mmCIF file with all atom_site columns, C-alpha atoms in Angstrom:
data_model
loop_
_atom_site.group_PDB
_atom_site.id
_atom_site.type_symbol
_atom_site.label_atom_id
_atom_site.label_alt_id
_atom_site.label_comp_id
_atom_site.label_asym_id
_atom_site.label_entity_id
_atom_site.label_seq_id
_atom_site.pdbx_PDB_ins_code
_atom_site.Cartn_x
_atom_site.Cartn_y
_atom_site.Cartn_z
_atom_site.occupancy
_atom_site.B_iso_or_equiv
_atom_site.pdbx_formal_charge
_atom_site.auth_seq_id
_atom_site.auth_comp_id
_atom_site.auth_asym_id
_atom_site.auth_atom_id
_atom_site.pdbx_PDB_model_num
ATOM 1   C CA . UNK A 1 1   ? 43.747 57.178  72.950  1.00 0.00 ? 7   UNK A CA 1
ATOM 2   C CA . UNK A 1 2   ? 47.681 58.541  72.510  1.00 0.00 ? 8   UNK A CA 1
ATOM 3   C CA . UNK A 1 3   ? 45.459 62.082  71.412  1.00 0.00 ? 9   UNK A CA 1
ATOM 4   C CA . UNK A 1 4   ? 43.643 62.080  74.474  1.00 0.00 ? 10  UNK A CA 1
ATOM 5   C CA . UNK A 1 5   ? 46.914 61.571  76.782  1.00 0.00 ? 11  UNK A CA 1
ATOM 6   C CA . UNK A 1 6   ? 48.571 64.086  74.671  1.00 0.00 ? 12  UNK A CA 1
ATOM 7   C CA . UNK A 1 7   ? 45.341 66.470  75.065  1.00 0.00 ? 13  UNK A CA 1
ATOM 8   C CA . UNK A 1 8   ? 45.863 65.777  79.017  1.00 0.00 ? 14  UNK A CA 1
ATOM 9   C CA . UNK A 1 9   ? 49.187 66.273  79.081  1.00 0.00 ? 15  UNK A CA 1
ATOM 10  C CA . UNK A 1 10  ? 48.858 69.831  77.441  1.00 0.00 ? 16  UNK A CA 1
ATOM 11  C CA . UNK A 1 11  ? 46.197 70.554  79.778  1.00 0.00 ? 17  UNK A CA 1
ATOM 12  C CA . UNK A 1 12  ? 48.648 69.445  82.472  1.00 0.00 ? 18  UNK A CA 1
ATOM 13  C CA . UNK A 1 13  ? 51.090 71.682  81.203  1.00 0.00 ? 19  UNK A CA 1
ATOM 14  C CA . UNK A 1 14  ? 49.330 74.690  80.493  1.00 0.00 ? 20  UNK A CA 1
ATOM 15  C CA . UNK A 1 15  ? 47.675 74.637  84.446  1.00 0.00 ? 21  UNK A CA 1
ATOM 16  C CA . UNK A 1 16  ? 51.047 74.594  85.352  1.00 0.00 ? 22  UNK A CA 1
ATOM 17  C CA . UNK A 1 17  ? 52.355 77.290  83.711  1.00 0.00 ? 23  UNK A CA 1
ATOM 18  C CA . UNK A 1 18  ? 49.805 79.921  83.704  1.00 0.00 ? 24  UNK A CA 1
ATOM 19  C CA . UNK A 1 19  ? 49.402 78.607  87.813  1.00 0.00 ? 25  UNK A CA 1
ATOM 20  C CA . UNK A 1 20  ? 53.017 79.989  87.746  1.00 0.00 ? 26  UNK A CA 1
ATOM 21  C CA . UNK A 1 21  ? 52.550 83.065  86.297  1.00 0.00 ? 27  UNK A CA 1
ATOM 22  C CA . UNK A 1 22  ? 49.715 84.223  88.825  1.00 0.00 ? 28  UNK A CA 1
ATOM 23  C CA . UNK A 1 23  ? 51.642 83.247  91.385  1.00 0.00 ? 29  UNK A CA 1
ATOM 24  C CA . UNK A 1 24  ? 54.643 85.366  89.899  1.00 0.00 ? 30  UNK A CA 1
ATOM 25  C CA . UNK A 1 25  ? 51.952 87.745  89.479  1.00 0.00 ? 31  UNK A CA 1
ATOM 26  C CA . UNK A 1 26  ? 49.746 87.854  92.910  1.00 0.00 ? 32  UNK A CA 1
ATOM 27  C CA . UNK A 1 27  ? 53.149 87.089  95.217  1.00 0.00 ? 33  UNK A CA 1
ATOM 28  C CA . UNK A 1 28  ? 56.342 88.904  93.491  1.00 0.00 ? 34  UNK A CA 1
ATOM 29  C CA . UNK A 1 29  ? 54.480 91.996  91.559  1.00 0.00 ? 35  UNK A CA 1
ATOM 30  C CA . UNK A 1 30  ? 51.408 92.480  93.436  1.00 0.00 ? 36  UNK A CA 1
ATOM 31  C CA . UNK A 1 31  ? 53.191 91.882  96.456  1.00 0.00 ? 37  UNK A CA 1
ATOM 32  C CA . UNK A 1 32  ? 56.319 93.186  96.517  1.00 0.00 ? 38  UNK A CA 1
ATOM 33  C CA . UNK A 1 33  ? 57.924 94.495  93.192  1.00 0.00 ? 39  UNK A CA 1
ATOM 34  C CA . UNK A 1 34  ? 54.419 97.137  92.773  1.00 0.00 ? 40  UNK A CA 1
ATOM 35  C CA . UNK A 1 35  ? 55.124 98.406  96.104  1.00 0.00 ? 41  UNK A CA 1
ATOM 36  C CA . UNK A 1 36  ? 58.856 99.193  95.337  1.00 0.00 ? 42  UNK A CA 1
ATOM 37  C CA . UNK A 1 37  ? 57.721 100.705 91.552  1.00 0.00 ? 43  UNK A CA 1
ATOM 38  C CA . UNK A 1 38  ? 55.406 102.824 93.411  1.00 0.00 ? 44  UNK A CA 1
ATOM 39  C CA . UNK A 1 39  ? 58.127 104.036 95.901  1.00 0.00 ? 45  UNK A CA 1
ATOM 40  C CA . UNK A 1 40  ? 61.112 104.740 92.980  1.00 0.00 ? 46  UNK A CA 1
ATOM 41  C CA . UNK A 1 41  ? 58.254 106.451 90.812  1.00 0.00 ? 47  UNK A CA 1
ATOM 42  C CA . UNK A 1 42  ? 57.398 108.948 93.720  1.00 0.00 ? 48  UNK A CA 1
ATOM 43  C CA . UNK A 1 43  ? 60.723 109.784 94.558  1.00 0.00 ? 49  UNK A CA 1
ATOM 44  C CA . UNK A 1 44  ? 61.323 113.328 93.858  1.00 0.00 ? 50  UNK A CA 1
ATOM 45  C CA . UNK A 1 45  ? 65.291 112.640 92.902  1.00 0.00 ? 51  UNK A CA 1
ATOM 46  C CA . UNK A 1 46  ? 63.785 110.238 89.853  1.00 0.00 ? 52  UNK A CA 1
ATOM 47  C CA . UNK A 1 47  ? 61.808 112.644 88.986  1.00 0.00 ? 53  UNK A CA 1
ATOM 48  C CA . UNK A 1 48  ? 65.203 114.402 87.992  1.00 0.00 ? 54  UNK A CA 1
ATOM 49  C CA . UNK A 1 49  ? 66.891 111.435 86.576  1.00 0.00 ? 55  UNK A CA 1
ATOM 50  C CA . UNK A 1 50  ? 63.145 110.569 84.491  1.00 0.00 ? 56  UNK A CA 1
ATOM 51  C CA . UNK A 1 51  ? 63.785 114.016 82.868  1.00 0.00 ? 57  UNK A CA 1
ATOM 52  C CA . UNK A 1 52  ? 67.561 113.208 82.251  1.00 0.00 ? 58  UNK A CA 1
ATOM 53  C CA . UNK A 1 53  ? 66.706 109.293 80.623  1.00 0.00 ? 59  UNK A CA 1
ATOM 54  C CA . UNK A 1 54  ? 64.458 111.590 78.223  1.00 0.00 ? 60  UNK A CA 1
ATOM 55  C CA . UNK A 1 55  ? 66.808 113.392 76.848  1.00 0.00 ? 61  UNK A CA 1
ATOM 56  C CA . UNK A 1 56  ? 68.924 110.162 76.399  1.00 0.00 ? 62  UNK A CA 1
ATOM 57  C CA . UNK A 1 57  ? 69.695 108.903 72.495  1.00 0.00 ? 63  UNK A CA 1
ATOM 58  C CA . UNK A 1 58  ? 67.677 105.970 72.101  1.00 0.00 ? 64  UNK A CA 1
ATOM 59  C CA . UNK A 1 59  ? 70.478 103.662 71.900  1.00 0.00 ? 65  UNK A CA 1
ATOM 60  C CA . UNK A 1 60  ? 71.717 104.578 74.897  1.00 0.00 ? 66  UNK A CA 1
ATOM 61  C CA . UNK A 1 61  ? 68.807 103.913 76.081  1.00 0.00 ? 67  UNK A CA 1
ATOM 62  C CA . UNK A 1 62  ? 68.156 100.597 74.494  1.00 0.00 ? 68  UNK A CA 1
ATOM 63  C CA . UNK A 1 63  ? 71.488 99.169  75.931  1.00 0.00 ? 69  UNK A CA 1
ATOM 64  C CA . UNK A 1 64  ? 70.871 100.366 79.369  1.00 0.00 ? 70  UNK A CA 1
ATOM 65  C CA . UNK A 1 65  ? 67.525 98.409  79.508  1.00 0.00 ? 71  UNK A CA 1
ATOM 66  C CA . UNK A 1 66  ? 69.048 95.573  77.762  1.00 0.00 ? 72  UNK A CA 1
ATOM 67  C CA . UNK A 1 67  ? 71.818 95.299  80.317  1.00 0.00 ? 73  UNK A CA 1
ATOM 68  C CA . UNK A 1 68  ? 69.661 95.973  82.928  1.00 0.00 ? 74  UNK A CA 1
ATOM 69  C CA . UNK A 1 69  ? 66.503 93.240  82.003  1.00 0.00 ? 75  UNK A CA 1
ATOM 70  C CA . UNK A 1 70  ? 69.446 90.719  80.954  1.00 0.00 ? 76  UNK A CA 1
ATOM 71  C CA . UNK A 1 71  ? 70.978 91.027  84.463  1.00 0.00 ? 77  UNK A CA 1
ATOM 72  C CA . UNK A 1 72  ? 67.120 90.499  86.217  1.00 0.00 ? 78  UNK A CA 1
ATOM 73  C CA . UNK A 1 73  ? 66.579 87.192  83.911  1.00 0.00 ? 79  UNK A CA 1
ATOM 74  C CA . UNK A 1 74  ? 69.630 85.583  84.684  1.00 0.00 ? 80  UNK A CA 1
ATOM 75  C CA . UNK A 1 75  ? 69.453 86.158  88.517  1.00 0.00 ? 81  UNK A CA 1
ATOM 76  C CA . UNK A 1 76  ? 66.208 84.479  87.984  1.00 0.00 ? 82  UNK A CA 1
ATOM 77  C CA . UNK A 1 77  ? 67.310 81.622  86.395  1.00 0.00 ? 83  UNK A CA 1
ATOM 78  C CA . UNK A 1 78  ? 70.413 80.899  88.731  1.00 0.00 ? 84  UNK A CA 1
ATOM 79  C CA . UNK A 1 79  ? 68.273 81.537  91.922  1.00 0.00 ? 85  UNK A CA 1
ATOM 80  C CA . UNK A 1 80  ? 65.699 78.592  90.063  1.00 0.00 ? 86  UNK A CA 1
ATOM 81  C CA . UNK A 1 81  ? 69.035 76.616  89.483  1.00 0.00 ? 87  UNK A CA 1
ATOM 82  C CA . UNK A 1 82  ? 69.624 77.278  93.549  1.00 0.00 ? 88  UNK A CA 1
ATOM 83  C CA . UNK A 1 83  ? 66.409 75.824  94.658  1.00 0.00 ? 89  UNK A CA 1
ATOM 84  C CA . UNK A 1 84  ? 66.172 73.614  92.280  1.00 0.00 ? 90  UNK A CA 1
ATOM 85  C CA . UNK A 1 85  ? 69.650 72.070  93.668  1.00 0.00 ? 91  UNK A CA 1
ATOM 86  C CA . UNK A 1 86  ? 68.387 72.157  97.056  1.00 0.00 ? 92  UNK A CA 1
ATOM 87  C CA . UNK A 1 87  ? 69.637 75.583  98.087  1.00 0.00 ? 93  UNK A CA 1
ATOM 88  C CA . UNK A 1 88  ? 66.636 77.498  98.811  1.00 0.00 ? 94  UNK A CA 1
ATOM 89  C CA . UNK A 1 89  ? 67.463 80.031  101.191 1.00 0.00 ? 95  UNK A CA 1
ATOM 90  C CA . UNK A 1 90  ? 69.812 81.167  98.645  1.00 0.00 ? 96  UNK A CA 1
ATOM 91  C CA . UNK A 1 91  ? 67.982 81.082  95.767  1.00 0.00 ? 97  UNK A CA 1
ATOM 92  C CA . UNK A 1 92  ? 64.745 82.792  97.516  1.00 0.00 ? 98  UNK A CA 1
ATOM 93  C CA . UNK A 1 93  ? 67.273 85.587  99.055  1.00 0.00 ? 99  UNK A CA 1
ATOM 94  C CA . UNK A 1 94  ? 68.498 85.725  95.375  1.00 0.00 ? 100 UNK A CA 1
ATOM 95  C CA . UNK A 1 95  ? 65.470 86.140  93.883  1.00 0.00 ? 101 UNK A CA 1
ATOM 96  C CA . UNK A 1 96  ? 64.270 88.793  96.543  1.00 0.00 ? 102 UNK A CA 1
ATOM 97  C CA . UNK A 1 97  ? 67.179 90.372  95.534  1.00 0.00 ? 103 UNK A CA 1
ATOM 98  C CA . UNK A 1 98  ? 67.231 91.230  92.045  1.00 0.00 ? 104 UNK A CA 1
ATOM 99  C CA . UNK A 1 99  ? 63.340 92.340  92.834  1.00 0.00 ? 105 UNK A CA 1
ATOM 100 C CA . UNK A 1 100 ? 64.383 95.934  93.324  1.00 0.00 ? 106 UNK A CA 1
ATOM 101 C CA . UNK A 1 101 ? 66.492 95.648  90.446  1.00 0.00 ? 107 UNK A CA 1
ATOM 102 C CA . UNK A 1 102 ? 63.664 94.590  88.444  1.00 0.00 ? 108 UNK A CA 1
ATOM 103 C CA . UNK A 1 103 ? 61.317 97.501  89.854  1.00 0.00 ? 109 UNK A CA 1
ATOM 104 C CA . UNK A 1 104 ? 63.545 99.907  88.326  1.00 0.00 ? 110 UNK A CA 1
ATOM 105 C CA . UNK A 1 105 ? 64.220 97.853  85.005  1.00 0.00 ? 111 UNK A CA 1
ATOM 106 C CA . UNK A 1 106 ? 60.415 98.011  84.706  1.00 0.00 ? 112 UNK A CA 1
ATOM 107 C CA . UNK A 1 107 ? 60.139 101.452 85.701  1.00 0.00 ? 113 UNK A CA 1
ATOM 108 C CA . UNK A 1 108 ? 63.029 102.552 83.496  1.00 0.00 ? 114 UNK A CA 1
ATOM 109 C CA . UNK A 1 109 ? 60.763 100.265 80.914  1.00 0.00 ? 115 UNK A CA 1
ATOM 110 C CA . UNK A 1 110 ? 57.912 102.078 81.421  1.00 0.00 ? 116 UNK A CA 1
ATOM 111 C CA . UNK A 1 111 ? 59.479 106.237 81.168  1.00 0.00 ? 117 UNK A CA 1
ATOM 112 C CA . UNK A 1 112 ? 61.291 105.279 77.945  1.00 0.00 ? 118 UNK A CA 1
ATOM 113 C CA . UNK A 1 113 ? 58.865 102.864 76.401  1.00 0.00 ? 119 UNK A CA 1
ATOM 114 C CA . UNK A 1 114 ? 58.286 105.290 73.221  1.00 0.00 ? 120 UNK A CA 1
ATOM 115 C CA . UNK A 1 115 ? 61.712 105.368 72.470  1.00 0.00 ? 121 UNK A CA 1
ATOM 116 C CA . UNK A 1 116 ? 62.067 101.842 72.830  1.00 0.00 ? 122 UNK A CA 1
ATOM 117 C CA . UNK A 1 117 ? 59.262 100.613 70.626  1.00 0.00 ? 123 UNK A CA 1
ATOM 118 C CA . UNK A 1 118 ? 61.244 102.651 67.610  1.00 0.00 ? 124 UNK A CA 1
ATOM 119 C CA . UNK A 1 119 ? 63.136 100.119 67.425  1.00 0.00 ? 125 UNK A CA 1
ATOM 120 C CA . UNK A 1 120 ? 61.099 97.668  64.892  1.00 0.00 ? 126 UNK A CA 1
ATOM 121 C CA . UNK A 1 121 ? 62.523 94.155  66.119  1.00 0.00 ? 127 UNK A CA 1
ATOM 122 C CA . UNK A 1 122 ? 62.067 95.537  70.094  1.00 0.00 ? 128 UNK A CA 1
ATOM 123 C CA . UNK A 1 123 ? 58.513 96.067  69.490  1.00 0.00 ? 129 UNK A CA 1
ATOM 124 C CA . UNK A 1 124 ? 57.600 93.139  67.173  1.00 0.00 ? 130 UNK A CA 1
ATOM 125 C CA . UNK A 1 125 ? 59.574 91.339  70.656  1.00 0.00 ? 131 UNK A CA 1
ATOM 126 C CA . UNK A 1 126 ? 57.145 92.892  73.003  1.00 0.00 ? 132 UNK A CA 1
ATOM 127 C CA . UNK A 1 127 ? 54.047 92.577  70.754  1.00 0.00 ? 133 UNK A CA 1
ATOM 128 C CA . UNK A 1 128 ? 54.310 88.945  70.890  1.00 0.00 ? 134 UNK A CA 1
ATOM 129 C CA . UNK A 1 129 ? 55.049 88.505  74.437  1.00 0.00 ? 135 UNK A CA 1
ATOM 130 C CA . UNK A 1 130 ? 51.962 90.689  75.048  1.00 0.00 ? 136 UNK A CA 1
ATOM 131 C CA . UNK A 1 131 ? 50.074 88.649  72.759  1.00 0.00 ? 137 UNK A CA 1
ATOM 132 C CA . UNK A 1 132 ? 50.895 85.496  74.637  1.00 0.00 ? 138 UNK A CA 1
ATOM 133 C CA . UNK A 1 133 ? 50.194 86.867  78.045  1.00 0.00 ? 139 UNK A CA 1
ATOM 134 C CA . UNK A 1 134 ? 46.762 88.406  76.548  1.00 0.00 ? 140 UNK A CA 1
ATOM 135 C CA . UNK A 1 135 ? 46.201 84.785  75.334  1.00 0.00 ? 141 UNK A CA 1
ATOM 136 C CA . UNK A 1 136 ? 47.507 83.247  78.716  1.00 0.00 ? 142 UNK A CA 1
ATOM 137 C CA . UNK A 1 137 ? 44.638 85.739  80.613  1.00 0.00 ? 143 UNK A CA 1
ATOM 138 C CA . UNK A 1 138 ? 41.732 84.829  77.954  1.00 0.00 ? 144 UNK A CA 1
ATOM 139 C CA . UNK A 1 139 ? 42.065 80.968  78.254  1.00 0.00 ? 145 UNK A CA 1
ATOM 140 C CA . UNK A 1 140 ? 39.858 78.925  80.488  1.00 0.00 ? 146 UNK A CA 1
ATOM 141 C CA . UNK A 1 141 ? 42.142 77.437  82.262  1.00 0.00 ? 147 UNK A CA 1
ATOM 142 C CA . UNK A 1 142 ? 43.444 80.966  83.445  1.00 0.00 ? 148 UNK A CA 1
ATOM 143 C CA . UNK A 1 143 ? 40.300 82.373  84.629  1.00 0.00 ? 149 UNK A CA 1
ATOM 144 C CA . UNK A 1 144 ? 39.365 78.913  86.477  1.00 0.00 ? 150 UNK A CA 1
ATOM 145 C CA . UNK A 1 145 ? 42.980 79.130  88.314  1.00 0.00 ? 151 UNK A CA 1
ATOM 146 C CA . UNK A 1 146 ? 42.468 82.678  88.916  1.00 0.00 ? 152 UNK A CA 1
ATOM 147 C CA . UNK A 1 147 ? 39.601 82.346  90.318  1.00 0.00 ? 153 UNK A CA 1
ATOM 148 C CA . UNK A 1 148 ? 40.258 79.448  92.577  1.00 0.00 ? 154 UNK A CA 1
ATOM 149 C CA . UNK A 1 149 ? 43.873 81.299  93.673  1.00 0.00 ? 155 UNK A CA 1
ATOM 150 C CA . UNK A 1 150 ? 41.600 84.194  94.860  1.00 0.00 ? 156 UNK A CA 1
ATOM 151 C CA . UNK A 1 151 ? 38.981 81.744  96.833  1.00 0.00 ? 157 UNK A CA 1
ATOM 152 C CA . UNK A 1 152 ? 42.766 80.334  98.655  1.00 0.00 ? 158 UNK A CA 1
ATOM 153 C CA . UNK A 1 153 ? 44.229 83.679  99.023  1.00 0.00 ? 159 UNK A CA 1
ATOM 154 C CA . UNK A 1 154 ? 41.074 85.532  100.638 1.00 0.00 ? 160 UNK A CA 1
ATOM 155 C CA . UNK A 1 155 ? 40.910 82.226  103.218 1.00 0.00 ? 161 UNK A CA 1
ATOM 156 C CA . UNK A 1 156 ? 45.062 82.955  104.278 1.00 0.00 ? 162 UNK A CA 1
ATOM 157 C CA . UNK A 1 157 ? 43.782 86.387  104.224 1.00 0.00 ? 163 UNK A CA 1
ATOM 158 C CA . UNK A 1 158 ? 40.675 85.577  106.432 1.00 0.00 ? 164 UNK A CA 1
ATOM 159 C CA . UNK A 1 159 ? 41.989 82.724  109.005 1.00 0.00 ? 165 UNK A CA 1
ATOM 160 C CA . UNK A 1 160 ? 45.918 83.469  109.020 1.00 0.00 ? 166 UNK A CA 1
ATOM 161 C CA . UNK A 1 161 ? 46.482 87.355  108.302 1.00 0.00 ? 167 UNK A CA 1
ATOM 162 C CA . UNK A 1 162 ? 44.291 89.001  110.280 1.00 0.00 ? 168 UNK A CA 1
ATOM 163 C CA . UNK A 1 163 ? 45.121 91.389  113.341 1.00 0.00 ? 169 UNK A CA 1
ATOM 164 C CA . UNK A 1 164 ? 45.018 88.444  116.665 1.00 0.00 ? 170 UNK A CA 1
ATOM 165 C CA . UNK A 1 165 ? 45.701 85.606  114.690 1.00 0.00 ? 171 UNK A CA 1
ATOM 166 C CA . UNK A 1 166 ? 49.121 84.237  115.174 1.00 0.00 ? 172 UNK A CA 1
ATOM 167 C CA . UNK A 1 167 ? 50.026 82.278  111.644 1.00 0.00 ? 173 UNK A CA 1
ATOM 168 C CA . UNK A 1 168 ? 52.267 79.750  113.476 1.00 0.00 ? 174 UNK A CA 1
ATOM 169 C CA . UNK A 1 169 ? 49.446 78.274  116.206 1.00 0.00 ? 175 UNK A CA 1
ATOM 170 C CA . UNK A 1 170 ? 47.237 77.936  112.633 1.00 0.00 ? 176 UNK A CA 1
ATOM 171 C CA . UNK A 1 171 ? 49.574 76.031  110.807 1.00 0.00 ? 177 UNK A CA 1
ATOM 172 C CA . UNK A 1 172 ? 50.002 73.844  114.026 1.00 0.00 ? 178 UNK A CA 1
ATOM 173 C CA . UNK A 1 173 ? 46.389 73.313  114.154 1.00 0.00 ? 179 UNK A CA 1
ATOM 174 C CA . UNK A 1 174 ? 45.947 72.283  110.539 1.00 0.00 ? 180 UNK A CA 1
ATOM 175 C CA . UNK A 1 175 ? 49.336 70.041  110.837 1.00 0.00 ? 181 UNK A CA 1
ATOM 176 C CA . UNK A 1 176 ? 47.643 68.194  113.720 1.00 0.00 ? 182 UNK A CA 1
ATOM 177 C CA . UNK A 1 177 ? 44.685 67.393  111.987 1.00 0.00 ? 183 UNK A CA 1
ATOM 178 C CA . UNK A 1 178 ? 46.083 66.540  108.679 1.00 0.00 ? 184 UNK A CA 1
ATOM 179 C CA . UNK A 1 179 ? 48.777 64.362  110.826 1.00 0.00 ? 185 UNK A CA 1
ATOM 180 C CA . UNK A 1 180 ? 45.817 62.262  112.293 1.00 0.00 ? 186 UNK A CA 1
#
């Protein structure tokens, strides 16, 4: 009986966090942090700068992204500790700030990513992260959420985001009959 709670609880927590990482996924990178990686990789001026981080010594390189992913993380975490002390227009505006930062962290990621991975203990790091999130995407539980969090997000799509529909008089409708 205690293996069958524990089995449940694991379940419980799994659901939870892989539900939390498509919804990092669909809301802040599909969303809005794509969007901005698309618009700093087009501009022409990066273009420049992408030549210039090339020519960069790798360790140079290294500490720049360090810095810069170190600074993303922990504006994470203390916009989490902001909502999670009951300050959540803070914490939301905090977290929708260091979104742009994180764009170019992840496109600065992406430019120098061979000259990263020379450094052994940076790519056994990012191996194994991969290798969780590749786990994360092959489990069961992730496909069922994933497929139930598109069935929700094509009905907002559908009934709230479409071109005449005004979001506010369908929220009031569904309060009203959930408030029966």
């Amino acid at each position: 009986m205690l293996k069958t709670i524990l089995r449940k609880l694991g379940h419980i927590g799994i659901a939870f966090w892989v539900f939390t990482y498509i919804i990092f996924e669909e809301l802040v990178w599909e969303t809005i942090a794509k969007p901005i990686y698309e618009f700093v990789h087009s501009l022409k001026i990066l273009q420049r700068v992408e030549a210039l981080i090339h020519k960069l010594h790798r360790i140079v390189l290294l500490i720049t992204f360090l810095i810069l992913f170190i600074q993303v993380e922990l504006l994470g975490f203390v916009a989490v500790a902001l909502i999670a002390k009951g300050q959540v227009y803070s914490g939301v505006i905090l977290y929708l700030g260091k979104i742009p930062i994180g764009a170019f962290t992840f496109w600065l990621f992406r430019i120098s990513k061979d000259k990263l991975m020379t450094f052994s203990w940076f790519k056994a790091i990012y191996d194994f992260i991969m290798g969780i999130i590749d786990k994360i995407k092959a489990s069961e539980i992730y496909q069922d959420i994933k497929i139930k969090s598109s069935i929700i997000k094509k009905y907002i799509k559908t009934n709230f985001l479409q071109k005449g529909r005004k979001v506010k008089e369908k929220i009031e409708k569904i309060w009203l009959r959930i408030s029966r």
